[in-house]
mmCIF file of C-alpha atoms in Angstrom:
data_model
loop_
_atom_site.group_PDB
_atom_site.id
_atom_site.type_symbol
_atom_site.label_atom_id
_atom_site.label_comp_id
_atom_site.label_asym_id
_atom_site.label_seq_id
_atom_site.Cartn_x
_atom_site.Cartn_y
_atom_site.Cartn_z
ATOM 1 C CA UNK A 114 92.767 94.933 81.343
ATOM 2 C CA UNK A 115 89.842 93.033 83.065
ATOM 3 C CA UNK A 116 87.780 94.884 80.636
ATOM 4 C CA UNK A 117 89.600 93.750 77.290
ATOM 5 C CA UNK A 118 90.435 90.441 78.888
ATOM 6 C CA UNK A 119 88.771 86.550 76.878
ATOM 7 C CA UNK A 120 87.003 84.876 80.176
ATOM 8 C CA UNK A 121 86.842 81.539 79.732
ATOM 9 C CA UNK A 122 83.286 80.190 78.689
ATOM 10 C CA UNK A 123 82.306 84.274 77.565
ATOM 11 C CA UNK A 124 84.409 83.864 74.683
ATOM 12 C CA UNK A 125 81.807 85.406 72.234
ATOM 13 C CA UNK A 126 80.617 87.335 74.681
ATOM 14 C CA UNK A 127 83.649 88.986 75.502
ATOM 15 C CA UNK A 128 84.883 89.555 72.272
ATOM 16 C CA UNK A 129 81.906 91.136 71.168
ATOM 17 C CA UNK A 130 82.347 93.781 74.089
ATOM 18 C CA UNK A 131 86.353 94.082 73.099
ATOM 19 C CA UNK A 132 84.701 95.089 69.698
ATOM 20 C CA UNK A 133 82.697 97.721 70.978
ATOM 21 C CA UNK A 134 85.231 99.100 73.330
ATOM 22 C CA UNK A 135 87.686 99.139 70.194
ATOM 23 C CA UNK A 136 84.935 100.723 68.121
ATOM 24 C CA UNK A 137 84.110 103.511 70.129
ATOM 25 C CA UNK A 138 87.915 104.476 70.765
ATOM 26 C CA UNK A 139 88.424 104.265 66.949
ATOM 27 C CA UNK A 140 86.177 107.388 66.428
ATOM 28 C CA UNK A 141 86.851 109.165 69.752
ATOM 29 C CA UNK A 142 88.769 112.612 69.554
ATOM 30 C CA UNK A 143 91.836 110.672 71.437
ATOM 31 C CA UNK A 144 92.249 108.298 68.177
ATOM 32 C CA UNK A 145 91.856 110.996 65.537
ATOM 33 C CA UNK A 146 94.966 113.063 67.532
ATOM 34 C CA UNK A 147 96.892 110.112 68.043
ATOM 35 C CA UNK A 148 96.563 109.568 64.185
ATOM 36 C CA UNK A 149 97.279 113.116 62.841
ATOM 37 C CA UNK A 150 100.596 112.892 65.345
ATOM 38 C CA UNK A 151 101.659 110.006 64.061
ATOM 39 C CA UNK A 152 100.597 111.497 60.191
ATOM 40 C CA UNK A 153 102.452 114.849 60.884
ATOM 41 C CA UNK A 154 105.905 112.858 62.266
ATOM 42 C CA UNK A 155 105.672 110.799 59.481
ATOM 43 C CA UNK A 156 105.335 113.385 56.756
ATOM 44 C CA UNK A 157 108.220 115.452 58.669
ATOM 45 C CA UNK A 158 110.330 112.654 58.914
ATOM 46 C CA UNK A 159 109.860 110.623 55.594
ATOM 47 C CA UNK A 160 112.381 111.185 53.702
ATOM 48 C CA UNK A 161 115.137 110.875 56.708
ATOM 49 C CA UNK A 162 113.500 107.811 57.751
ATOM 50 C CA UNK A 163 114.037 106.020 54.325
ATOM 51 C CA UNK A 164 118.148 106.977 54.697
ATOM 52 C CA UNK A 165 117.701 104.539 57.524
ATOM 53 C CA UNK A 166 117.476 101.023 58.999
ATOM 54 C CA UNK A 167 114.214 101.865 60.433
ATOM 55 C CA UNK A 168 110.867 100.221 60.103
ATOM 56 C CA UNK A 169 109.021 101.756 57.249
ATOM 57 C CA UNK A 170 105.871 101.681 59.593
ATOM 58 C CA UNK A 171 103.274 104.917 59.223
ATOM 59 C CA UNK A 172 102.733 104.852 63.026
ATOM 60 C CA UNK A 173 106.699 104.839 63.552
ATOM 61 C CA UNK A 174 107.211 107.982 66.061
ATOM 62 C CA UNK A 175 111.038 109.705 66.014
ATOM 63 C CA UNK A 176 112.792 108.825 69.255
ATOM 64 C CA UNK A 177 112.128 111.601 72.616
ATOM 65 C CA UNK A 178 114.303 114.391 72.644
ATOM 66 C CA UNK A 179 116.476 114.377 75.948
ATOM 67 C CA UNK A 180 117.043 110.731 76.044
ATOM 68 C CA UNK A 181 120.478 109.912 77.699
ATOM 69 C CA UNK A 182 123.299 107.760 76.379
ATOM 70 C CA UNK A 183 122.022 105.116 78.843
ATOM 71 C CA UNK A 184 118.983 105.116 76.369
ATOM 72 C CA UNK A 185 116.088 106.158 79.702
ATOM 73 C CA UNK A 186 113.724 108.249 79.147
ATOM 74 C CA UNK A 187 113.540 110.033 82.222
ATOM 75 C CA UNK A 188 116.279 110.730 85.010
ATOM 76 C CA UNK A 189 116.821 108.324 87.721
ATOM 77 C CA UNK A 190 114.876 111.105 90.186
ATOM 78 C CA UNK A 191 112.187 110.564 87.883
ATOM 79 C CA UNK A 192 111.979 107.058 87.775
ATOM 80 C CA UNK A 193 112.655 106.468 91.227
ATOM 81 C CA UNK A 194 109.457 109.246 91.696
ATOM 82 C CA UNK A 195 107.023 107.491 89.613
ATOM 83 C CA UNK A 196 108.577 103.591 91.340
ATOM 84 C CA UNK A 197 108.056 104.774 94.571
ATOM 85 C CA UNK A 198 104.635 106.664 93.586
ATOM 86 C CA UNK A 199 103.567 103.649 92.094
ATOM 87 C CA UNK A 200 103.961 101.496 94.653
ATOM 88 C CA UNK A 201 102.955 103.512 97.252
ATOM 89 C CA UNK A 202 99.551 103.495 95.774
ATOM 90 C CA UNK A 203 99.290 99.686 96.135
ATOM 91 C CA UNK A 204 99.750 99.526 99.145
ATOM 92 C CA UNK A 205 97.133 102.524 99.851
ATOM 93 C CA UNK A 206 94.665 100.416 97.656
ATOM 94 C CA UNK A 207 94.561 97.366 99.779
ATOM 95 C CA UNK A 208 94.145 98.934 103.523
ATOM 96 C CA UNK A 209 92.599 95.809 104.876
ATOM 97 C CA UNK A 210 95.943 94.053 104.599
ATOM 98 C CA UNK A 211 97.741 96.574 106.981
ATOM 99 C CA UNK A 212 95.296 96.536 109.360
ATOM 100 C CA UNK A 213 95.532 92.570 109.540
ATOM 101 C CA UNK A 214 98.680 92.600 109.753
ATOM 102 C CA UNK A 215 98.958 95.029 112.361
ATOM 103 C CA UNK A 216 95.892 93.594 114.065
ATOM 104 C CA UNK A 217 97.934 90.314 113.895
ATOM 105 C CA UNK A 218 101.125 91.886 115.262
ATOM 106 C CA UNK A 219 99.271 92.860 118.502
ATOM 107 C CA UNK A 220 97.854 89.892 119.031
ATOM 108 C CA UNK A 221 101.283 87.603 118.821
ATOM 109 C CA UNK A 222 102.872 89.979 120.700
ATOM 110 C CA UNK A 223 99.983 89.782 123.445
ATOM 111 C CA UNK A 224 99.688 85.899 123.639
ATOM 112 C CA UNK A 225 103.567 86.077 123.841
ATOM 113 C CA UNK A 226 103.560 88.715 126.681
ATOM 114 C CA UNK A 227 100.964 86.630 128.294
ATOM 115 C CA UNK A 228 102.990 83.014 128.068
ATOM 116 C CA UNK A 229 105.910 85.148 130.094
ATOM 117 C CA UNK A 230 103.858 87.808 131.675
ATOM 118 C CA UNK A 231 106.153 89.339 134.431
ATOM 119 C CA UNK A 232 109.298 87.806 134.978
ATOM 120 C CA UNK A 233 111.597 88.019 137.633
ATOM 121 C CA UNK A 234 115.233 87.568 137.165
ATOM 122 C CA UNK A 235 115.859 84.325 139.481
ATOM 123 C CA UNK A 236 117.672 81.562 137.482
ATOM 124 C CA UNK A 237 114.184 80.417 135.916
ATOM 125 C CA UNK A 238 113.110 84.452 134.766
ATOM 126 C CA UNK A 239 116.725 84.277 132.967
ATOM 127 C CA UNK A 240 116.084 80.991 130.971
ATOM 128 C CA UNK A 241 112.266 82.405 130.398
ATOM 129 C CA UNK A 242 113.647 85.261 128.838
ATOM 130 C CA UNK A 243 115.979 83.699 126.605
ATOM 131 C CA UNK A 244 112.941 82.000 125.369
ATOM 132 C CA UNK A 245 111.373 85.385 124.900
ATOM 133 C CA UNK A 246 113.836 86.929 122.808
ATOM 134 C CA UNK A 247 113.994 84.695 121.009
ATOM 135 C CA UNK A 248 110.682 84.346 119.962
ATOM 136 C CA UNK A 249 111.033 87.678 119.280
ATOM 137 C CA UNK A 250 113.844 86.952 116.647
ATOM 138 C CA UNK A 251 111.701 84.191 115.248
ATOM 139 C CA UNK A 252 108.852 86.237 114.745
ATOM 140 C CA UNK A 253 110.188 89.362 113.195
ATOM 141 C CA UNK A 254 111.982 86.791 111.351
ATOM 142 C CA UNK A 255 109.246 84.499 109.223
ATOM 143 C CA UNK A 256 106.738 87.215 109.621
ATOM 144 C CA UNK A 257 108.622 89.770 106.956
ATOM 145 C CA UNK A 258 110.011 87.201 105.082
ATOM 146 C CA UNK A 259 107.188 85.709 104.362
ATOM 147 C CA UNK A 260 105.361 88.846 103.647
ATOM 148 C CA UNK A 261 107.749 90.194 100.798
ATOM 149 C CA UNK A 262 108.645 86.570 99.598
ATOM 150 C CA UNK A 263 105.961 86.547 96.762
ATOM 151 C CA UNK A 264 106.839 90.222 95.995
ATOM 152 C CA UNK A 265 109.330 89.933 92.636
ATOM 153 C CA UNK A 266 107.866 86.362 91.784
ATOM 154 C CA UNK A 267 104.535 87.902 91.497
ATOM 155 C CA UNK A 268 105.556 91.081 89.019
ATOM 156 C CA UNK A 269 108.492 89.660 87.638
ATOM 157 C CA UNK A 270 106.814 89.130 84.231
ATOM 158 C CA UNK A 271 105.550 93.038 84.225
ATOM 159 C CA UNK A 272 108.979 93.777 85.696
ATOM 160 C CA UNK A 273 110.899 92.416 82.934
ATOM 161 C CA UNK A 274 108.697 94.024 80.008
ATOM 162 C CA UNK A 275 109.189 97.525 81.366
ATOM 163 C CA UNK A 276 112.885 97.112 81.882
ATOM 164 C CA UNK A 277 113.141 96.141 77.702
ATOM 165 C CA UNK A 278 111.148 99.099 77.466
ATOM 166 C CA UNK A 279 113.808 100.959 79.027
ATOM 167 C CA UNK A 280 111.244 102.745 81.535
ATOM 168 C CA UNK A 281 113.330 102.413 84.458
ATOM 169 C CA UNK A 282 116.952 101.166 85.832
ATOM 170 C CA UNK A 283 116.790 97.792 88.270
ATOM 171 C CA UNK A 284 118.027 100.024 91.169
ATOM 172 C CA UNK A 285 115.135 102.569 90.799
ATOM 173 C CA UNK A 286 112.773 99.575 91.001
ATOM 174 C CA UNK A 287 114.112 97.615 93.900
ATOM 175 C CA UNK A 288 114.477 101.077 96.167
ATOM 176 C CA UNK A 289 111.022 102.327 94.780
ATOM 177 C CA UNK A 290 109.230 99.336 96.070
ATOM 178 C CA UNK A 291 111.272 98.693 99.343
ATOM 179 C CA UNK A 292 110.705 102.074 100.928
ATOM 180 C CA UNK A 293 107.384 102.109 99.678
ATOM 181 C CA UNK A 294 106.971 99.197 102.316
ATOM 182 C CA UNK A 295 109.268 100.685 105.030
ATOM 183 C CA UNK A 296 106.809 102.709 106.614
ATOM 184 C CA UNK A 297 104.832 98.975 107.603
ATOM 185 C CA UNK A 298 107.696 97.280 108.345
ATOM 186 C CA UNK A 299 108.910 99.746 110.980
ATOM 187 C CA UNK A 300 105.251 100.107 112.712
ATOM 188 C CA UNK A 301 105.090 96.628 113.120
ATOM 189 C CA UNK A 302 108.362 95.890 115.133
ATOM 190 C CA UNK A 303 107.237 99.055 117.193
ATOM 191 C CA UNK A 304 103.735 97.485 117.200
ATOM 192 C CA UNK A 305 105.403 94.036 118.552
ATOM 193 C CA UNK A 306 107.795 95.756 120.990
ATOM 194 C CA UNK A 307 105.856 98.007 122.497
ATOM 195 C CA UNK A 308 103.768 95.426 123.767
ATOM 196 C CA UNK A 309 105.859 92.434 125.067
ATOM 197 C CA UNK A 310 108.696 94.742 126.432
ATOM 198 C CA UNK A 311 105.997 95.656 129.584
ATOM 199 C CA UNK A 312 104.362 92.506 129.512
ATOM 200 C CA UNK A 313 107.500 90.097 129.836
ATOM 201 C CA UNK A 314 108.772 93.028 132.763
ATOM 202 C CA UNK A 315 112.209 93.383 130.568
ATOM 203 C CA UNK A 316 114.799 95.601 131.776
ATOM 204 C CA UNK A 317 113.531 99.531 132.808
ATOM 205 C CA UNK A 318 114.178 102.297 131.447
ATOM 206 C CA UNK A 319 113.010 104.375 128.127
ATOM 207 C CA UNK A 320 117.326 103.515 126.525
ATOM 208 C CA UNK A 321 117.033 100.223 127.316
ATOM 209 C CA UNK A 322 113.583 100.255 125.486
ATOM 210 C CA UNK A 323 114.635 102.380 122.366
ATOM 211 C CA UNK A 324 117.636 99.848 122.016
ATOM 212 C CA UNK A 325 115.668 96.679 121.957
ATOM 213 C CA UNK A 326 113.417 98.710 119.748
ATOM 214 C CA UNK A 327 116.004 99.706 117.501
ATOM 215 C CA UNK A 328 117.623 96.235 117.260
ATOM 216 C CA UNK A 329 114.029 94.619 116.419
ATOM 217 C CA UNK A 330 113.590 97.202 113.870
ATOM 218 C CA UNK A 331 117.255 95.766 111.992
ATOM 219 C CA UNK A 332 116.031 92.271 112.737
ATOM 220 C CA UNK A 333 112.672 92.889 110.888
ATOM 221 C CA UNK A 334 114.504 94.561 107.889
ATOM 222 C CA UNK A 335 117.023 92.061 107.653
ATOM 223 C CA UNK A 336 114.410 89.437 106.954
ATOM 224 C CA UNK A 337 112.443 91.734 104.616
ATOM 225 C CA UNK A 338 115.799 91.947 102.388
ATOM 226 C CA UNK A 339 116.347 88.510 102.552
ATOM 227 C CA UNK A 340 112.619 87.479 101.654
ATOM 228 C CA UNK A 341 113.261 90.419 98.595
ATOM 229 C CA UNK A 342 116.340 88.054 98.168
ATOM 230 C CA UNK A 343 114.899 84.784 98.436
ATOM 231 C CA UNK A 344 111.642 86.485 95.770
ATOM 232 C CA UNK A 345 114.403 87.605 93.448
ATOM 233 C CA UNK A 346 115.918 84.136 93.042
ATOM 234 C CA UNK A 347 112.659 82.388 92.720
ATOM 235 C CA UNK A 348 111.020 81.949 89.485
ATOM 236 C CA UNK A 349 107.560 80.789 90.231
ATOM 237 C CA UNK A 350 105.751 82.405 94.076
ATOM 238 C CA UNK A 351 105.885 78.187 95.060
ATOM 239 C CA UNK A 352 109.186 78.272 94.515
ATOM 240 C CA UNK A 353 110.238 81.068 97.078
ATOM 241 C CA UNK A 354 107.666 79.798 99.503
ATOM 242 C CA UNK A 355 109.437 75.941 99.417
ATOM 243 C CA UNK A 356 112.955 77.487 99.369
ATOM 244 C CA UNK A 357 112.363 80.188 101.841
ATOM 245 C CA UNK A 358 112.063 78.085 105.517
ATOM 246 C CA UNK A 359 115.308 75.715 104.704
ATOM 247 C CA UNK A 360 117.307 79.176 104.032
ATOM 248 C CA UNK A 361 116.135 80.719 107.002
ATOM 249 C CA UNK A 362 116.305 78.368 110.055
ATOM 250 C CA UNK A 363 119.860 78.376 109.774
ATOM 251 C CA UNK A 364 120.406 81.558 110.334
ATOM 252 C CA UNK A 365 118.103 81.265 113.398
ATOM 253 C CA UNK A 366 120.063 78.465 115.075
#
Protein backbone atom coordinates (compact mmCIF):
# COMPACT_ATOMS: atom_id res chain seq x y z
CA UNK A 1 0.00 0.00 0.00
CA UNK A 2 2.85 2.45 1.01
CA UNK A 3 4.32 1.38 -2.19
CA UNK A 4 1.28 2.25 -4.60
CA UNK A 5 0.33 5.11 -2.33
CA UNK A 6 0.34 9.43 -4.14
CA UNK A 7 2.70 11.26 -1.33
CA UNK A 8 1.97 14.55 -1.28
CA UNK A 9 4.59 16.83 -3.15
CA UNK A 10 6.00 13.23 -5.13
CA UNK A 11 3.01 13.30 -7.13
CA UNK A 12 4.91 12.66 -10.47
CA UNK A 13 7.24 10.92 -8.83
CA UNK A 14 5.10 8.50 -7.38
CA UNK A 15 3.00 7.87 -10.12
CA UNK A 16 5.70 7.19 -12.32
CA UNK A 17 6.86 4.31 -9.84
CA UNK A 18 2.92 3.07 -9.59
CA UNK A 19 3.51 2.77 -13.44
CA UNK A 20 6.35 0.65 -13.26
CA UNK A 21 5.12 -1.50 -10.48
CA UNK A 22 1.82 -1.93 -12.68
CA UNK A 23 3.99 -2.60 -15.72
CA UNK A 24 6.03 -5.23 -14.51
CA UNK A 25 2.97 -7.18 -12.89
CA UNK A 26 1.17 -6.82 -16.28
CA UNK A 27 3.73 -9.22 -17.94
CA UNK A 28 4.62 -11.35 -14.89
CA UNK A 29 3.55 -15.15 -15.01
CA UNK A 30 0.95 -14.20 -12.00
CA UNK A 31 -1.05 -11.78 -14.57
CA UNK A 32 -0.99 -14.09 -17.58
CA UNK A 33 -2.71 -17.02 -15.07
CA UNK A 34 -4.95 -14.71 -13.54
CA UNK A 35 -6.06 -13.82 -17.18
CA UNK A 36 -6.40 -17.32 -18.77
CA UNK A 37 -8.65 -18.14 -15.36
CA UNK A 38 -10.68 -15.53 -15.80
CA UNK A 39 -10.68 -16.41 -19.99
CA UNK A 40 -11.42 -20.17 -19.28
CA UNK A 41 -14.55 -19.24 -16.61
CA UNK A 42 -15.72 -16.99 -18.98
CA UNK A 43 -15.77 -19.19 -22.04
CA UNK A 44 -17.32 -22.07 -19.67
CA UNK A 45 -19.78 -19.93 -18.36
CA UNK A 46 -20.91 -17.60 -21.31
CA UNK A 47 -23.73 -18.65 -22.40
CA UNK A 48 -25.31 -19.28 -18.68
CA UNK A 49 -24.13 -15.98 -17.74
CA UNK A 50 -26.16 -14.14 -20.51
CA UNK A 51 -29.60 -16.15 -19.04
CA UNK A 52 -28.77 -13.89 -16.15
CA UNK A 53 -28.83 -10.55 -14.30
CA UNK A 54 -25.18 -10.63 -14.09
CA UNK A 55 -22.58 -8.17 -15.17
CA UNK A 56 -21.51 -8.96 -18.66
CA UNK A 57 -17.85 -8.26 -17.42
CA UNK A 58 -14.89 -10.69 -19.06
CA UNK A 59 -13.13 -10.76 -15.65
CA UNK A 60 -16.59 -11.80 -13.93
CA UNK A 61 -15.53 -15.15 -11.90
CA UNK A 62 -18.68 -17.79 -11.03
CA UNK A 63 -19.39 -17.63 -7.31
CA UNK A 64 -17.05 -20.38 -4.78
CA UNK A 65 -18.42 -23.63 -4.52
CA UNK A 66 -19.31 -24.41 -0.74
CA UNK A 67 -20.59 -21.05 0.08
CA UNK A 68 -23.36 -21.26 2.82
CA UNK A 69 -26.85 -19.81 2.78
CA UNK A 70 -25.43 -17.12 5.11
CA UNK A 71 -23.48 -16.16 1.85
CA UNK A 72 -19.48 -16.67 3.92
CA UNK A 73 -17.04 -18.04 2.35
CA UNK A 74 -15.45 -19.94 4.91
CA UNK A 75 -16.87 -21.51 8.27
CA UNK A 76 -16.98 -19.53 11.35
CA UNK A 77 -13.76 -21.90 12.64
CA UNK A 78 -12.19 -20.52 9.73
CA UNK A 79 -12.80 -17.08 10.10
CA UNK A 80 -12.39 -16.93 13.64
CA UNK A 81 -8.70 -18.83 12.67
CA UNK A 82 -7.55 -16.36 10.23
CA UNK A 83 -9.24 -13.13 12.93
CA UNK A 84 -7.42 -14.37 15.62
CA UNK A 85 -4.20 -15.24 13.35
CA UNK A 86 -4.38 -11.96 12.09
CA UNK A 87 -4.35 -10.17 14.94
CA UNK A 88 -2.12 -12.05 16.76
CA UNK A 89 0.50 -11.05 14.33
CA UNK A 90 0.03 -7.34 15.17
CA UNK A 91 0.59 -7.52 18.16
CA UNK A 92 3.88 -9.79 17.56
CA UNK A 93 4.94 -6.97 15.06
CA UNK A 94 5.09 -4.16 17.49
CA UNK A 95 7.07 -5.84 20.64
CA UNK A 96 8.26 -2.53 21.91
CA UNK A 97 4.72 -1.67 22.95
CA UNK A 98 4.42 -4.74 25.35
CA UNK A 99 7.45 -4.25 26.84
CA UNK A 100 6.44 -0.50 27.69
CA UNK A 101 3.63 -1.35 28.85
CA UNK A 102 4.78 -3.96 31.02
CA UNK A 103 7.85 -1.91 31.89
CA UNK A 104 5.21 0.74 32.86
CA UNK A 105 3.09 -1.69 34.89
CA UNK A 106 6.09 -2.40 37.21
CA UNK A 107 6.92 0.79 37.73
CA UNK A 108 3.21 2.13 38.94
CA UNK A 109 2.90 -0.70 40.83
CA UNK A 110 6.43 0.02 42.54
CA UNK A 111 5.92 3.83 43.23
CA UNK A 112 2.47 2.65 44.59
CA UNK A 113 4.01 -0.10 46.85
CA UNK A 114 6.47 2.45 47.88
CA UNK A 115 3.75 5.44 48.85
CA UNK A 116 2.22 2.48 51.32
CA UNK A 117 5.21 0.33 51.77
CA UNK A 118 4.37 -1.94 54.83
CA UNK A 119 1.34 -1.30 56.55
CA UNK A 120 0.17 -2.29 59.71
CA UNK A 121 -3.41 -2.75 60.46
CA UNK A 122 -3.91 0.04 63.33
CA UNK A 123 -6.85 2.39 62.43
CA UNK A 124 -4.43 4.50 60.06
CA UNK A 125 -2.95 0.97 58.03
CA UNK A 126 -6.91 0.35 57.49
CA UNK A 127 -7.71 3.82 55.92
CA UNK A 128 -4.09 3.48 53.99
CA UNK A 129 -5.26 0.49 52.51
CA UNK A 130 -8.49 1.56 51.37
CA UNK A 131 -6.49 4.07 49.54
CA UNK A 132 -4.48 1.24 48.09
CA UNK A 133 -7.10 -0.72 46.65
CA UNK A 134 -8.34 1.52 45.35
CA UNK A 135 -5.73 2.78 43.40
CA UNK A 136 -5.56 -0.47 42.36
CA UNK A 137 -9.18 -0.30 40.87
CA UNK A 138 -8.28 3.02 39.32
CA UNK A 139 -5.40 1.81 37.65
CA UNK A 140 -6.46 -1.43 36.13
CA UNK A 141 -9.29 0.73 35.35
CA UNK A 142 -7.99 3.79 32.86
CA UNK A 143 -4.97 1.79 32.04
CA UNK A 144 -7.04 -0.96 29.73
CA UNK A 145 -9.50 1.30 28.79
CA UNK A 146 -7.48 3.51 27.47
CA UNK A 147 -5.36 1.01 25.76
CA UNK A 148 -8.22 -0.70 23.61
CA UNK A 149 -10.23 2.66 23.32
CA UNK A 150 -8.73 3.57 19.83
CA UNK A 151 -8.99 -0.14 18.82
CA UNK A 152 -12.47 -0.25 16.47
CA UNK A 153 -12.19 3.63 15.77
CA UNK A 154 -8.90 3.02 14.24
CA UNK A 155 -9.97 -0.12 11.74
CA UNK A 156 -13.44 0.60 11.57
CA UNK A 157 -13.16 1.79 7.93
CA UNK A 158 -11.16 -1.66 6.94
CA UNK A 159 -13.64 -3.35 9.26
CA UNK A 160 -16.63 -2.33 7.47
CA UNK A 161 -15.24 -3.10 3.80
CA UNK A 162 -14.47 -6.70 4.68
CA UNK A 163 -17.78 -7.29 6.37
CA UNK A 164 -19.63 -6.11 2.67
CA UNK A 165 -17.24 -8.43 1.39
CA UNK A 166 -18.75 -11.02 3.39
CA UNK A 167 -15.17 -12.27 4.68
CA UNK A 168 -16.17 -12.70 8.11
CA UNK A 169 -19.29 -12.53 10.71
CA UNK A 170 -19.06 -9.41 13.47
CA UNK A 171 -18.73 -12.09 16.23
CA UNK A 172 -15.65 -13.78 14.60
CA UNK A 173 -14.07 -10.30 14.52
CA UNK A 174 -14.75 -8.97 17.96
CA UNK A 175 -13.57 -12.57 19.67
CA UNK A 176 -10.60 -12.79 17.11
CA UNK A 177 -9.17 -9.54 18.22
CA UNK A 178 -10.08 -9.68 22.03
CA UNK A 179 -8.30 -12.91 22.82
CA UNK A 180 -5.67 -12.00 20.62
CA UNK A 181 -5.03 -9.29 23.41
CA UNK A 182 -5.90 -11.51 26.44
CA UNK A 183 -2.68 -12.95 26.86
CA UNK A 184 -1.34 -8.91 27.75
CA UNK A 185 -4.09 -8.07 29.59
CA UNK A 186 -3.78 -10.95 32.06
CA UNK A 187 0.24 -10.49 32.50
CA UNK A 188 -0.24 -7.12 33.37
CA UNK A 189 -2.72 -7.40 36.38
CA UNK A 190 -0.30 -10.31 37.49
CA UNK A 191 2.57 -7.90 36.65
CA UNK A 192 0.74 -5.10 38.97
CA UNK A 193 -0.26 -7.55 41.73
CA UNK A 194 2.52 -9.34 42.20
CA UNK A 195 4.30 -6.41 43.15
CA UNK A 196 2.17 -4.16 45.47
CA UNK A 197 0.53 -7.21 47.27
CA UNK A 198 4.26 -7.63 49.26
CA UNK A 199 5.05 -4.17 49.17
CA UNK A 200 1.76 -2.67 50.81
CA UNK A 201 2.21 -6.04 53.50
CA UNK A 202 -1.60 -7.10 52.45
CA UNK A 203 -3.08 -9.99 54.04
CA UNK A 204 -0.72 -13.53 54.01
CA UNK A 205 -1.16 -16.26 52.51
CA UNK A 206 -0.76 -17.72 48.71
CA UNK A 207 -5.44 -17.88 48.67
CA UNK A 208 -5.62 -14.69 49.83
CA UNK A 209 -3.07 -13.70 47.04
CA UNK A 210 -4.62 -15.79 44.11
CA UNK A 211 -8.04 -14.09 45.10
CA UNK A 212 -6.94 -10.53 44.92
CA UNK A 213 -5.18 -11.75 41.84
CA UNK A 214 -8.09 -13.20 40.38
CA UNK A 215 -10.41 -10.26 41.18
CA UNK A 216 -7.75 -7.72 39.53
CA UNK A 217 -7.65 -9.91 36.61
CA UNK A 218 -11.95 -9.32 36.19
CA UNK A 219 -11.34 -5.70 37.05
CA UNK A 220 -8.75 -5.30 34.19
CA UNK A 221 -11.07 -7.15 31.68
CA UNK A 222 -14.00 -5.37 32.62
CA UNK A 223 -12.41 -2.12 31.56
CA UNK A 224 -10.90 -3.66 28.41
CA UNK A 225 -14.68 -4.56 27.31
CA UNK A 226 -15.87 -1.40 28.17
CA UNK A 227 -12.98 0.61 26.33
CA UNK A 228 -13.96 -2.16 23.21
CA UNK A 229 -17.44 -0.64 24.12
CA UNK A 230 -16.74 2.86 24.43
CA UNK A 231 -14.28 2.25 20.66
CA UNK A 232 -17.35 0.64 19.16
CA UNK A 233 -19.63 3.62 19.77
CA UNK A 234 -17.13 6.17 18.74
CA UNK A 235 -16.81 7.25 15.26
CA UNK A 236 -13.64 9.19 15.07
CA UNK A 237 -10.34 7.82 17.88
CA UNK A 238 -11.05 11.78 19.49
CA UNK A 239 -14.24 10.89 19.98
CA UNK A 240 -13.73 7.74 22.28
CA UNK A 241 -10.84 9.44 23.96
CA UNK A 242 -13.33 12.71 25.02
CA UNK A 243 -16.23 10.33 25.82
CA UNK A 244 -14.27 7.69 27.55
CA UNK A 245 -13.22 9.52 31.23
CA UNK A 246 -16.98 11.04 31.83
CA UNK A 247 -18.28 7.24 31.28
CA UNK A 248 -15.87 5.84 33.47
CA UNK A 249 -15.52 7.83 36.75
CA UNK A 250 -18.87 6.94 37.58
CA UNK A 251 -18.48 3.69 37.79
CA UNK A 252 -15.41 4.33 40.00
CA UNK A 253 -17.25 6.41 42.61
Amino acid sequence: VQMLAIAPNKETECRETIKKICDSFAVSPIARDIIETASQVNGAGGIELTRTKHTTDPYFLQPMEGVDSTGYRASWWTQFYCILWRSWLSVLKDPMLVKVRLLQTAMVASLIGSIYFGQVLDQDGVMNINGSLFLFLTNMTFQNVFAVINVFSAELPVFLREKRSRLYRVDTYFLGKTIAELPLFIAVPFVFTSITYPMIGLKAGVSHYLTTLFIVTLVANVSTSFGYLISCASSSISMALSVGPPVVIPFLI
